[in-house]
Coordinates of C-alpha atoms and ligand atoms in Angstrom, one line a residue:
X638 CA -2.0 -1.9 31.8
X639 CA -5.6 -0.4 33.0
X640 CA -8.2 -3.2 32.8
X641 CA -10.0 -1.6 30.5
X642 CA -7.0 -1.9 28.3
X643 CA -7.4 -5.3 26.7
X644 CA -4.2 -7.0 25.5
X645 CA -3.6 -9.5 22.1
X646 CA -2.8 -12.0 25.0
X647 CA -6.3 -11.6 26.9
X648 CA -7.8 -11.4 23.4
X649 CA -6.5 -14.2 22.0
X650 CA -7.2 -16.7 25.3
X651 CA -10.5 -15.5 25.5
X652 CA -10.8 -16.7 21.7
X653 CA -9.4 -19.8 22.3
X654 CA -11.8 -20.4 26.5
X655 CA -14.5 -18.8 25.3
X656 CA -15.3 -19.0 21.5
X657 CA -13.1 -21.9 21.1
X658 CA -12.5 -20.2 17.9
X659 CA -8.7 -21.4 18.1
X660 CA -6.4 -23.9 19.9
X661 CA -3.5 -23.2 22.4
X662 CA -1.0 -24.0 20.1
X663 CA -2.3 -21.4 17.3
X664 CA -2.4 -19.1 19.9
X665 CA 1.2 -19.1 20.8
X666 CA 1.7 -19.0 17.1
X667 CA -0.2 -15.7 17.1
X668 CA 1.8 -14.5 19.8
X669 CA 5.1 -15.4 17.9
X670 CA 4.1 -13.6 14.8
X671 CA 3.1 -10.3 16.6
X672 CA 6.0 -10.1 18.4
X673 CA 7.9 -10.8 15.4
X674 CA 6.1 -7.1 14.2
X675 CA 7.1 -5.7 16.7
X676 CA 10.7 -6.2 15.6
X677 CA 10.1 -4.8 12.1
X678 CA 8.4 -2.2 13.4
X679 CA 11.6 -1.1 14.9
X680 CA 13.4 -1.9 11.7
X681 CA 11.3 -0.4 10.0
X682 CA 10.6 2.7 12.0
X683 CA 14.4 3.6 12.3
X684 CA 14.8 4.3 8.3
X685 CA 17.7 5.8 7.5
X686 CA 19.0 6.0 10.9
X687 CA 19.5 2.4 10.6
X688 CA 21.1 1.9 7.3
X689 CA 18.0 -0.4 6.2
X690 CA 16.5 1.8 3.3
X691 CA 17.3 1.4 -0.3
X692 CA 17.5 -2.1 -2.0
X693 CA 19.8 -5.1 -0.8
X694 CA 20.8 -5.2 -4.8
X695 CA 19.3 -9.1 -4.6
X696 CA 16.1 -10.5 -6.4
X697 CA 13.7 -12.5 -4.8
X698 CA 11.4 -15.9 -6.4
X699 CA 9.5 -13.0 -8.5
X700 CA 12.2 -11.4 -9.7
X701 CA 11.6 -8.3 -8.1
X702 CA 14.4 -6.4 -6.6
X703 CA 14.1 -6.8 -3.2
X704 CA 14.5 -3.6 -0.7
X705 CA 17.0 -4.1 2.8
X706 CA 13.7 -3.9 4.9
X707 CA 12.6 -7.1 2.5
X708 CA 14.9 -9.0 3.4
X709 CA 15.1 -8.4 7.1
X710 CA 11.5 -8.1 7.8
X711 CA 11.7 -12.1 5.8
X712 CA 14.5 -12.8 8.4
X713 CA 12.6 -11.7 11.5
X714 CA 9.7 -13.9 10.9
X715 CA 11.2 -17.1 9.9
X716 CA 14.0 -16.4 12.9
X717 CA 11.0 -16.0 15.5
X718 CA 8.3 -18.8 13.7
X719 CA 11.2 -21.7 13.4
X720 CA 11.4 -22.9 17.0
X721 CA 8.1 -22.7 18.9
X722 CA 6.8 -25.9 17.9
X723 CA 3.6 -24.7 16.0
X724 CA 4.4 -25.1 12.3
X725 CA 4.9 -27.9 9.8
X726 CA 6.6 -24.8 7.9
X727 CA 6.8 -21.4 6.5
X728 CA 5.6 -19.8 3.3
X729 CA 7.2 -16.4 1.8
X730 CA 6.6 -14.0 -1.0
X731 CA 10.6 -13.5 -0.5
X732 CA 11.5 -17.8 -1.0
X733 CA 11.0 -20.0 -3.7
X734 CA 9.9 -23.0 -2.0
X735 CA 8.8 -23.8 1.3
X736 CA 10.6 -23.2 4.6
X737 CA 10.4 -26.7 6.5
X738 CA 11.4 -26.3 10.3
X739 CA 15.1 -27.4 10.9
X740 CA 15.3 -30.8 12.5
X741 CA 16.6 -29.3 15.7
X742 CA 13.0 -27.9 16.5
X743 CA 9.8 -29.6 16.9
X744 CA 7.6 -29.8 14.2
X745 CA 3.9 -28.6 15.1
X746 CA 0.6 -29.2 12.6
X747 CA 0.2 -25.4 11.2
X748 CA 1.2 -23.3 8.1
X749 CA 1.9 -20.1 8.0
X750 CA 2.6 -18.1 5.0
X751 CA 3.6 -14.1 4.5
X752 CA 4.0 -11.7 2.5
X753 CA 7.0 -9.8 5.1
X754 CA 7.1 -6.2 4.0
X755 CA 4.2 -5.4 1.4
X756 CA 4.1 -2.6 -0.2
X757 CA 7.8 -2.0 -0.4
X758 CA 8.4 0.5 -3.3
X759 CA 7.1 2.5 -0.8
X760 CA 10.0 2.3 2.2
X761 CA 12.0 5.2 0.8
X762 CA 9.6 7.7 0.6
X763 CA 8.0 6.8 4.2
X764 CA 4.7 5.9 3.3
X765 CA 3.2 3.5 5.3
X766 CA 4.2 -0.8 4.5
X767 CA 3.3 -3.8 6.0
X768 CA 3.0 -7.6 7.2
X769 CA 0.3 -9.8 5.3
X770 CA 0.1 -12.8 7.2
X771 CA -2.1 -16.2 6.9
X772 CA -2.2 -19.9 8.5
X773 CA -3.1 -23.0 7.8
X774 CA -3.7 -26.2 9.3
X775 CA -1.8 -29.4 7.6
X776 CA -4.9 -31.5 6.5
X777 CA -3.8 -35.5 6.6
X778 CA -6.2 -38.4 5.0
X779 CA -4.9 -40.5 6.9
X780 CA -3.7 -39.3 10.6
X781 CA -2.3 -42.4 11.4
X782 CA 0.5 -41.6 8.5
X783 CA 2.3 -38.1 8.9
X784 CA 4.0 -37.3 5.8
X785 CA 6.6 -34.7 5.2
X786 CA 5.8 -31.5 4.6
X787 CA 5.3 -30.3 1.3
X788 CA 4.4 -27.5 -0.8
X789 CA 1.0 -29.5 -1.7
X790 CA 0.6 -29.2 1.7
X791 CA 0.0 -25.3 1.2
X792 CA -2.4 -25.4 -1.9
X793 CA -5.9 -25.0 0.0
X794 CA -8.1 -22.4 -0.8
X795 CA -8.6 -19.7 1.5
X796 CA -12.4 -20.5 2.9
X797 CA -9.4 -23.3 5.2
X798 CA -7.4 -20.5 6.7
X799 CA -7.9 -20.7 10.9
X800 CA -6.0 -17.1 11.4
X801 CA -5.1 -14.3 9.0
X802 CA -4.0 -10.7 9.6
X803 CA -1.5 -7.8 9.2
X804 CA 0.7 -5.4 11.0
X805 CA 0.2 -2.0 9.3
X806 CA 3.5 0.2 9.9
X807 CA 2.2 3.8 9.5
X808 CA 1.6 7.0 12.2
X809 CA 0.7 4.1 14.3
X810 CA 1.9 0.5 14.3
X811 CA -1.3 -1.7 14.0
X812 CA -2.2 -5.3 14.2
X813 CA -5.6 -6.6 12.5
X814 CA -6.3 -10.3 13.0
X815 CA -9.0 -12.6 12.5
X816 CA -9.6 -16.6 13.9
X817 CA -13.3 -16.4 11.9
X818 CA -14.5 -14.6 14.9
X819 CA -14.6 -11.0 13.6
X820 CA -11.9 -8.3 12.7
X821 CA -10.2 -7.1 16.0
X822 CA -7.6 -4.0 16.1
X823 CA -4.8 -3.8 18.5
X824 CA -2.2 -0.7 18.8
X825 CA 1.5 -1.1 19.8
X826 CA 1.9 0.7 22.7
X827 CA 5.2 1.8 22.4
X828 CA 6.1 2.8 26.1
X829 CA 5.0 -0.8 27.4
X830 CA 5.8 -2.3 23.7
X831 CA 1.9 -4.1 24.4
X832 CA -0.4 -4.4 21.9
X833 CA -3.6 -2.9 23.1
X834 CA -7.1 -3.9 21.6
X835 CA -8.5 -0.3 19.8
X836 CA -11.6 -2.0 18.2
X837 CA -13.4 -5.2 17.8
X838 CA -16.3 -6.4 15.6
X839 CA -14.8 -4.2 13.0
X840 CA -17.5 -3.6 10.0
X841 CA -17.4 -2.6 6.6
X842 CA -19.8 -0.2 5.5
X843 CA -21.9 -1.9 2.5
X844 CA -22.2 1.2 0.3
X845 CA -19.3 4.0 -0.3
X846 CA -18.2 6.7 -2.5
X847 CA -14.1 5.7 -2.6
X848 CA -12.5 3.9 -4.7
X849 CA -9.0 2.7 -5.0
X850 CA -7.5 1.3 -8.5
X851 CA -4.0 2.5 -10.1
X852 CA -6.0 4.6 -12.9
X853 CA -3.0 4.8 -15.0
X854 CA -3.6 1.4 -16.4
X855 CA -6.7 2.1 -17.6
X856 CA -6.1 1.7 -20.9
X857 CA -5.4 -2.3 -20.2
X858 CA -8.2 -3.1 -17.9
X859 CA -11.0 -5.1 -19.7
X860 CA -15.0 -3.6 -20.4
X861 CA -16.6 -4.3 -17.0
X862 CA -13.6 -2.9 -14.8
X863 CA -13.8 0.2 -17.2
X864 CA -17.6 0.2 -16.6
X865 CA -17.3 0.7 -13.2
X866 CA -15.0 3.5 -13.0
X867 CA -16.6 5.2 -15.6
X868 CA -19.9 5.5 -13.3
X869 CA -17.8 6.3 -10.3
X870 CA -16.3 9.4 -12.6
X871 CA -19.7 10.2 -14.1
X872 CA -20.4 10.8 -10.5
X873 CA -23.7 12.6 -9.2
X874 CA -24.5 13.5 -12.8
X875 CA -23.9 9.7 -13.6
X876 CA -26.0 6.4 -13.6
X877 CA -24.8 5.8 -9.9
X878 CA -26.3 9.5 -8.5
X879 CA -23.8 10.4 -6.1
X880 CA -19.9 11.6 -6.1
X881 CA -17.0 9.3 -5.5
X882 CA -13.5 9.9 -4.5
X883 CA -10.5 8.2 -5.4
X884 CA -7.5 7.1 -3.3
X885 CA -4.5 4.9 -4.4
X886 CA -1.2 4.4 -1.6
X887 CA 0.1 1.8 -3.6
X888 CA 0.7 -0.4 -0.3
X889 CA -2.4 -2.8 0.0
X890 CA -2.3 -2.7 3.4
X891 CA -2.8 1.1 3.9
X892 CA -5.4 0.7 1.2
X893 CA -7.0 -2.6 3.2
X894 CA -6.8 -0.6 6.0
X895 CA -8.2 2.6 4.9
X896 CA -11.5 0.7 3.6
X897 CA -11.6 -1.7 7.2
X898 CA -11.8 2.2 8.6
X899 CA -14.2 3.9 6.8
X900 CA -15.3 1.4 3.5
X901 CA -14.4 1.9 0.5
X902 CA -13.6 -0.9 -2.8
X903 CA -10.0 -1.7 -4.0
X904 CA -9.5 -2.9 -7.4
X905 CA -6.5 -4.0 -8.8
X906 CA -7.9 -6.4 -12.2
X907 CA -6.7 -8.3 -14.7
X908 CA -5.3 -6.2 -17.5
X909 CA -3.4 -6.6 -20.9
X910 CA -0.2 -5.8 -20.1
X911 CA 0.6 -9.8 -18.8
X912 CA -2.9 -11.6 -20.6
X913 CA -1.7 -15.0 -19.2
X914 CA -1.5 -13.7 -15.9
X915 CA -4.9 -13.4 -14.1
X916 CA -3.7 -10.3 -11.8
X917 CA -0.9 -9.1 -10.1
X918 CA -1.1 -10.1 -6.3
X919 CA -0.7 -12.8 -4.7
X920 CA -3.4 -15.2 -3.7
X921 CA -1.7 -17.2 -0.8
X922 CA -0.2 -14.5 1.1
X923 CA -2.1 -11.2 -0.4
X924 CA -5.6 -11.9 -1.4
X925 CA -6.5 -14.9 0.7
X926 CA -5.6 -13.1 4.0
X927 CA -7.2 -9.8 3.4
X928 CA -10.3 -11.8 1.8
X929 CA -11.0 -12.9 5.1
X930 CA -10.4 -10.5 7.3
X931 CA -12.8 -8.1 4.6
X932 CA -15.2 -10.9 4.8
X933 CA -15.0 -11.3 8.4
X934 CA -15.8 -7.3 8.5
X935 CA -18.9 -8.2 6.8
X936 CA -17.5 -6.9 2.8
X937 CA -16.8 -9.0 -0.1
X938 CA -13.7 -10.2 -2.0
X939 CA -14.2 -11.9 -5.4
X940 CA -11.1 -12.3 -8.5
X941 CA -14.2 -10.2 -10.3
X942 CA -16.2 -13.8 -11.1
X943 CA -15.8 -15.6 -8.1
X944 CA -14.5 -15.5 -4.1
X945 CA -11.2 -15.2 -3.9
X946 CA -11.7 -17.9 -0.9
X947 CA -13.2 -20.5 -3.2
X948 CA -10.3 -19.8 -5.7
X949 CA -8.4 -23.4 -5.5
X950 CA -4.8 -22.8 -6.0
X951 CA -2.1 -24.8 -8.0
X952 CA 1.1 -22.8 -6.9
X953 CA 2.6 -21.0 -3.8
X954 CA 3.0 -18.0 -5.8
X955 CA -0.4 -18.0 -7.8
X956 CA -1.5 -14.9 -9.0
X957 CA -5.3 -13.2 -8.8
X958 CA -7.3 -9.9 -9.7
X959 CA -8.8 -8.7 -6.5
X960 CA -12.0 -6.8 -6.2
X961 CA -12.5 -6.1 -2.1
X962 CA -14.4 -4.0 0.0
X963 CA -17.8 -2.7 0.6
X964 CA -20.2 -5.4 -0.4
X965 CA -22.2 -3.8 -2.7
X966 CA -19.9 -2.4 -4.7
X967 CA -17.6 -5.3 -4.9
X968 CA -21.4 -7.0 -5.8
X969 CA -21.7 -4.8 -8.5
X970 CA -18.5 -5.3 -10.1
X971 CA -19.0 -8.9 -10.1
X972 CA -22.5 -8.5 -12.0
X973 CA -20.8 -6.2 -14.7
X974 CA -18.5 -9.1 -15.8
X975 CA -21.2 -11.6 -15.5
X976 CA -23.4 -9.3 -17.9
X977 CA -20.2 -8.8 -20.1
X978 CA -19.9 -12.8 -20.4
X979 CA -23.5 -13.3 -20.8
X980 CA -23.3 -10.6 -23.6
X981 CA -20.5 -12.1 -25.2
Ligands
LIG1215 P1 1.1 -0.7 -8.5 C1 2.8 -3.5 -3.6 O1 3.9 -3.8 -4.5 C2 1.6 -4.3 -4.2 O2 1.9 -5.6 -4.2 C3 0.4 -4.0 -3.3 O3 0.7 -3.7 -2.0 C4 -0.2 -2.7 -4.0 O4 -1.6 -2.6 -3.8 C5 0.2 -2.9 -5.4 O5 1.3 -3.8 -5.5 C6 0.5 -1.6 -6.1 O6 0.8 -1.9 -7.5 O7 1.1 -1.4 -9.9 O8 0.0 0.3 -8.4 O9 2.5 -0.2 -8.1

C-alpha cells in the first residue's frame, strides 16, 4: 500500500498515540468489527450466486421477517466480536436480549450494539444495505465491585458512545467511523481486501435543497412535519425562496450516506399510524450511531424536540422519530414543533 494510502489500522493507532481519542483495546475492537464487514460484504455482494437472498422464513425480537443476509450478517458479527476480549457483550436488532460473552472467552469493559444488515427490504432488488454499529463503555459506581453484565448496562444515552459507524454495501463497500474525533471514510480495497482512508474531517453542509422522508405517509405525520415539506414543495415560489429535491432509498444508511456526501435532511417522524410509538427506528442501534457521526460532521440530529443523544433510554429496542442532517434545516424543524406546542 502507497504511503499516501492510509489504512483503518494507521488511522485508528494514530487516534489512539496521537489524539488519545481511544484506547488499545477499543481499537482492536474496531478492527474486529471492520473485518467482520468485510465478510458480509462478501455475503452480501455474492446475491444470488450464493443462495443468501430472499427471507430465512424466521422472525426476529420485532417481529419482522427476517431476510437470509439478516441472519448471517447477525452471525458474522457476534462469531467475530465474541472472543477478542474487548466486550462485556453484544447488542442486536436481530436478538431479544443481550448477547453476554461465553465463559470460555475473556470478558473486556465495552458494548457494542448493531443493527447487522439495515435496510434489508432492500437485498432483493440490489439496492445498497448496511452495518449500523455503536459502542459503549460499561460504566460501574463502584469499580472495586464488577457486576454481571446486564441489559441496564446498555441504557445510556448516546452523548456516552466512545465509537460509532457503518459499513455501507453499495457500488463501493464503505466504512464511516467516528471515536468523537471527526467522520473519517475508508474504501475496501478489494484486491488487497484493505480498507483505505478516502476522506477525513467529513462535513455537512449547513443549508440544502434535499430532502429525504417516505411522502406516502403524509397523511399521518403531525402539523409541523407537514409544515416543512410543504415549504420544501412550495419551492422557489414558496416562503423558503429556493427549489428542493427529494430523495428516499429506503436504506438509512444510503440515505445517511448520501447527506454525509453532499447534505441533505432525513426525516422519518412520528406519525398516526402507531400513536404510542414515538417513531419507527431504533434509538440504540439506528439513531444514536448516525446521530453522532452527523454531529461529528458538524449537522444536527434531534427526535424533532430534542437530541436524539440526550434522549435517555428505557429499553434495548426503544423507538424514536429522527430529524438528521444539515443543521439548519434540522434547526428549523425543531422550531416548527416548538411553535406548534407553544401555539397549542
Ligand atoms: P419505510 C429500513 O427498514 C429502515 O429501518 C431504515 O433503514 C429506512 O430508513 C426505513 O426503515 C425505511 O422505512 O417505511 O420507508 O420502508
Amino acid at each position: 500500500m502507497s504511503e499516501s494510502r492510509i489504512s483503518l489500522t494507521r488511522y485508528l493507532i494514530e487516534q489512539q498515540r496521537v489524539h488519545g481519542a481511544i484506547t488499545p483495546q477499543l481499537r482492536l475492537l474496531l478492527e474486529v468489527v471492520a473485518r467482520a464487514c468485510k465478510r458480509i460484504a462478501i455475503a452480501v455482494g455474492k446475491g444470488a450466486l450464493g443462495g443468501v437472498l430472499g427471507s430465512a422464513d424466521t422472525e426476529n425480537v420485532q417481529g419482522e421477517v427476517q431476510k437470509k443476509l439478516d441472519v448471517i450478517a447477525n452471525e458474522v458479527l457476534i462469531e467475530a466480536n465474541e472472543w477478542g476480549g474487548h466486550l462485556a457483550a453484544m447488542a442486536s436488532e436481530e436478538l431479544d436480549g443481550i448477547h453476554p460473552i461465553p465463559n470460555r472467552y475473556p470478558q473486556g469493559e465495552y458494548l457494542l450494539l448493531f443493527d447487522p444488515l439495515d435496510g434489508s427490504s432492500n437485498i432483493d432488488c440490489n439496492v445498497s444495505i448496511g452495518t449500523i454499529f455503536s459502542v459503549l463503555k460499561r460504566q460501574h459506581d463502584d469499580p472495586t465491585v464488577i457486576e454481571p453484565v446486564s441489559e441496564t448496562d446498555f441504557l445510556q444515552p448516546g452523548r456516552e458512545q466512545v465509537a460509532a459507524g457503518y459499513c455501507i454495501y453499495g457500488p463501493q463497500t464503505t466504512l464511516v467511523l467516528t471515536v468523537g474525533n471527526g467522520v473519517a471514510m475508508f474504501t475496501l480495497d478489494r484486491e488487497q481486501g484493505a480498507w483505505v482512508l478516502i476522506q477525513d474531517q467529513v462535513r455537512i453542509p449547513e443549508d440544502t435543497r434535499e430532502f429525504a422522508i417516505n411522502m406516502s405517509n403524509w397523511r399521518h405525520w403531525a402539523a409541523p412535519v407537514r409544515r416543512y415539506i410543504e415549504e420544501c414543495l412550495a419551492g422557489a415560489e414558496g416562503p423558503r425562496g429556493k427549489d428542493f429535491n427529494m430523495r428516499w432509498i429506503a436504506s438509512m444508511v444510503a440515505d445517511v450516506h448520501r447527506i454525509l456526501t453532499r447534505g441533505g435532511v432525513f426525516l422519518y417522524p412520528w406519525d398516526k399510524r402507531e400513536p404510542n410509538k414515538p417513531g419507527k427506528l431504533r434509538l440504540m442501534y439506528e439513531a444514536n450511531p448516525m446521530g453522532w457521526i452527523v454531529e461529528q460532521a458538524g449537522g444536527a440530529a434531534t427526535d424533532g424536540r430534542c437530541r436524539i443523544l440526550d434522549i435517555e433510554p428505557k429499553g434495548l429496542h426503544d423507538r424514536v422519530a429522527v430529524i438528521l442532517g444539515s443543521k439548519n434545516e434540522v434547526e428549523r424543524v425543531t422550531r416548527y414543533h416548538q411553535e406548534a406546542e407553544t401555539a397549542e
